[in-house]
Amino acid sequence: MPAKVRKAVFPAAGFGTRFLPATKSIPKEMLALVDKPLIQYGVEEALAAGCDQIIVVTARDKAAIEDHFDTSYELEAMLERRGKTDLLALVRQVSCMTQLATIRQKEAMGLGHAVLMARELVGDEPFAVILPDDVIDAPTPCLKQMVDIFDQVHSSILATQVVEGPAISAYGVLDGAHVPSNPRLFDVTGLVEKPRPAEAPSKNAIIGRYILTPKVFDLLEHTPLGAGGELQLTDGIKGLLQTEKVYGYSFEGTRHDAGDKFGMLKATVEFALKRDDLGPAFREYLKSLKL
Ligand code: G1P
């Protein structure tokens, strides 16, 4: 098995119901956080972590994702004609970023099923999974932090964060103990997808970054449908615990749930404030609001 994590899988086949009506005809992965679609944040993170193969699990009506990373001759020609060199460079940077491989998930059968769709493209090697609506703002990109740990432990790693109160029921939740040598690592002993608050084994929620060993594909093939009547990735990973170590990793950084309206609003404010071109004026504007 190659030791390096080279491939990153992006499940992007969902309906985006939390963001209707915007997502009626626009893939939620293409919603803009300030001026960049959510999936571009994830792709940049994967590339920064050393992945060089981006696999997107898509569905009908998701062509905008492929178009975004493709060359746009008409747009480029127009920008060139008009001498808009900055914008031309911006557009070319996106199309040169990566060559996407895509595969369609024909039925919405859950995150585990979406990841299973990527089996042939991933093959027999460890791989990353990035859920594009979890945008993580971090000094070192979250997946890069995880790859650095993977290079030491060579086992599956799940990003995790503490979630307080009943909100924990919206997540996969892990059970486990801190690894003494690294306070950010958990030795995972159990996993539950979307538990009732009283049944959550801890406050440690799974956030949308995973590094998984390919064994998970065999397990997903035989995992029964779980929470919500869907094939859950969490349940497949739980199967790994029988034969392999699985770690939780409490990453350094801020996670934004940009697939949710309120989460997107908060992310927009925070990202805009950090921008050199927008931040100062936006800050003044926010201060002027009589709240
Ligand atoms: C998915 C996973 C869940 C994880 C969450 C993180 O849930 O199934 O385990 O905690 O992403 O965002 P979803 O948000 O797709 O319901």
mmCIF file of N, CA, C and O in Angstrom, residues 26 29 33 62 66 75 88 95 105 131 135 150 165 168 177 179 187 191 197-198 204 225 234 243 255 271 273:
data_model
loop_
_atom_site.group_PDB
_atom_site.id
_atom_site.type_symbol
_atom_site.label_atom_id
_atom_site.label_comp_id
_atom_site.label_asym_id
_atom_site.label_seq_id
_atom_site.Cartn_x
_atom_site.Cartn_y
_atom_site.Cartn_z
ATOM 1 N N ILE A 26 -28.650 25.262 -8.244
ATOM 2 C CA ILE A 26 -27.197 25.456 -8.082
ATOM 3 C C ILE A 26 -26.698 24.414 -7.081
ATOM 4 O O ILE A 26 -27.242 24.309 -5.982
ATOM 5 N N GLU A 29 -22.353 22.897 -3.342
ATOM 6 C CA GLU A 29 -20.889 23.005 -3.340
ATOM 7 C C GLU A 29 -20.417 24.236 -4.116
ATOM 8 O O GLU A 29 -19.274 24.638 -4.015
ATOM 9 N N LEU A 33 -18.664 31.482 -0.791
ATOM 10 C CA LEU A 33 -18.290 32.068 0.497
ATOM 11 C C LEU A 33 -17.400 33.259 0.128
ATOM 12 O O LEU A 33 -16.283 33.070 -0.370
ATOM 13 N N LYS A 62 -25.150 18.651 -11.501
ATOM 14 C CA LYS A 62 -23.977 19.127 -10.762
ATOM 15 C C LYS A 62 -22.852 19.543 -11.713
ATOM 16 O O LYS A 62 -21.698 19.658 -11.306
ATOM 17 N N GLU A 66 -17.825 20.710 -12.349
ATOM 18 C CA GLU A 66 -16.783 20.396 -13.340
ATOM 19 C C GLU A 66 -16.441 21.628 -14.165
ATOM 20 O O GLU A 66 -15.280 21.889 -14.464
ATOM 21 N N LEU A 75 -14.704 33.165 -21.737
ATOM 22 C CA LEU A 75 -14.453 34.104 -20.647
ATOM 23 C C LEU A 75 -13.008 34.618 -20.704
ATOM 24 O O LEU A 75 -12.745 35.816 -20.605
ATOM 25 N N LEU A 88 -8.148 37.655 -15.404
ATOM 26 C CA LEU A 88 -7.722 36.556 -16.271
ATOM 27 C C LEU A 88 -6.834 35.590 -15.480
ATOM 28 O O LEU A 88 -7.009 34.366 -15.537
ATOM 29 N N SER A 95 -8.699 27.117 -13.336
ATOM 30 C CA SER A 95 -8.769 26.026 -14.319
ATOM 31 C C SER A 95 -7.482 25.201 -14.342
ATOM 32 O O SER A 95 -7.500 24.035 -14.733
ATOM 33 N N GLN A 105 -23.092 9.383 -8.335
ATOM 34 C CA GLN A 105 -23.875 8.576 -7.403
ATOM 35 C C GLN A 105 -25.305 8.677 -7.910
ATOM 36 O O GLN A 105 -25.900 9.753 -7.894
ATOM 37 N N LEU A 131 -15.682 16.873 3.144
ATOM 38 C CA LEU A 131 -17.070 17.294 2.952
ATOM 39 C C LEU A 131 -17.036 18.803 2.700
ATOM 40 O O LEU A 131 -16.674 19.581 3.593
ATOM 41 N N VAL A 135 -16.187 24.112 6.009
ATOM 42 C CA VAL A 135 -15.037 24.934 5.616
ATOM 43 C C VAL A 135 -14.202 25.170 6.871
ATOM 44 O O VAL A 135 -14.744 25.602 7.895
ATOM 45 N N PHE A 150 -1.001 11.175 9.837
ATOM 46 C CA PHE A 150 -1.089 9.891 9.127
ATOM 47 C C PHE A 150 0.305 9.340 8.825
ATOM 48 O O PHE A 150 0.546 8.136 8.927
ATOM 49 N N GLY A 165 -24.123 20.295 23.971
ATOM 50 C CA GLY A 165 -25.583 20.256 24.004
ATOM 51 C C GLY A 165 -26.220 19.363 22.960
ATOM 52 O O GLY A 165 -25.548 18.525 22.333
ATOM 53 N N ILE A 168 -25.220 17.897 19.253
ATOM 54 C CA ILE A 168 -24.370 16.728 18.975
ATOM 55 C C ILE A 168 -25.118 15.705 18.100
ATOM 56 O O ILE A 168 -24.507 14.944 17.351
ATOM 57 N N ALA A 177 -10.212 7.473 24.034
ATOM 58 C CA ALA A 177 -9.380 8.086 25.067
ATOM 59 C C ALA A 177 -8.239 8.847 24.406
ATOM 60 O O ALA A 177 -7.778 8.476 23.320
ATOM 61 N N VAL A 179 -4.646 10.030 23.403
ATOM 62 C CA VAL A 179 -3.346 9.371 23.293
ATOM 63 C C VAL A 179 -2.370 10.189 24.143
ATOM 64 O O VAL A 179 -2.236 11.395 23.920
ATOM 65 N N ASP A 187 -7.677 7.764 20.663
ATOM 66 C CA ASP A 187 -7.698 6.381 20.237
ATOM 67 C C ASP A 187 -9.186 5.998 20.209
ATOM 68 O O ASP A 187 -9.825 5.901 21.258
ATOM 69 N N LEU A 191 -18.058 4.432 17.635
ATOM 70 C CA LEU A 191 -18.594 5.517 16.806
ATOM 71 C C LEU A 191 -20.103 5.362 16.694
ATOM 72 O O LEU A 191 -20.598 4.236 16.535
ATOM 73 N N PRO A 197 -29.195 12.951 22.065
ATOM 74 C CA PRO A 197 -28.247 13.611 22.982
ATOM 75 C C PRO A 197 -27.868 12.726 24.173
ATOM 76 O O PRO A 197 -26.690 12.643 24.529
ATOM 77 N N ALA A 198 -28.849 12.056 24.753
ATOM 78 C CA ALA A 198 -28.568 11.253 25.954
ATOM 79 C C ALA A 198 -27.713 10.028 25.626
ATOM 80 O O ALA A 198 -27.084 9.449 26.507
ATOM 81 N N ASN A 204 -17.390 14.646 21.330
ATOM 82 C CA ASN A 204 -16.454 14.734 20.207
ATOM 83 C C ASN A 204 -17.136 14.346 18.892
ATOM 84 O O ASN A 204 -17.320 13.170 18.589
ATOM 85 N N LEU A 225 -27.956 -0.411 6.202
ATOM 86 C CA LEU A 225 -28.381 0.989 6.256
ATOM 87 C C LEU A 225 -28.516 1.403 7.719
ATOM 88 O O LEU A 225 -28.958 0.623 8.554
ATOM 89 N N THR A 234 -19.886 6.644 8.864
ATOM 90 C CA THR A 234 -19.535 6.383 10.271
ATOM 91 C C THR A 234 -19.647 4.882 10.582
ATOM 92 O O THR A 234 -18.789 4.320 11.269
ATOM 93 N N THR A 243 -10.386 -4.432 13.187
ATOM 94 C CA THR A 243 -9.081 -4.933 12.716
ATOM 95 C C THR A 243 -7.983 -3.881 12.681
ATOM 96 O O THR A 243 -6.820 -4.211 12.492
ATOM 97 N N ARG A 255 -14.020 25.688 12.363
ATOM 98 C CA ARG A 255 -14.852 25.034 11.361
ATOM 99 C C ARG A 255 -16.139 25.832 11.167
ATOM 100 O O ARG A 255 -16.769 26.257 12.139
ATOM 101 N N PHE A 271 -14.747 35.552 7.040
ATOM 102 C CA PHE A 271 -13.825 35.522 5.900
ATOM 103 C C PHE A 271 -13.688 36.914 5.275
ATOM 104 O O PHE A 271 -12.603 37.308 4.870
ATOM 105 N N LEU A 273 -14.030 39.820 6.768
ATOM 106 C CA LEU A 273 -13.247 40.692 7.645
ATOM 107 C C LEU A 273 -11.740 40.451 7.497
ATOM 108 O O LEU A 273 -10.936 41.349 7.697
#
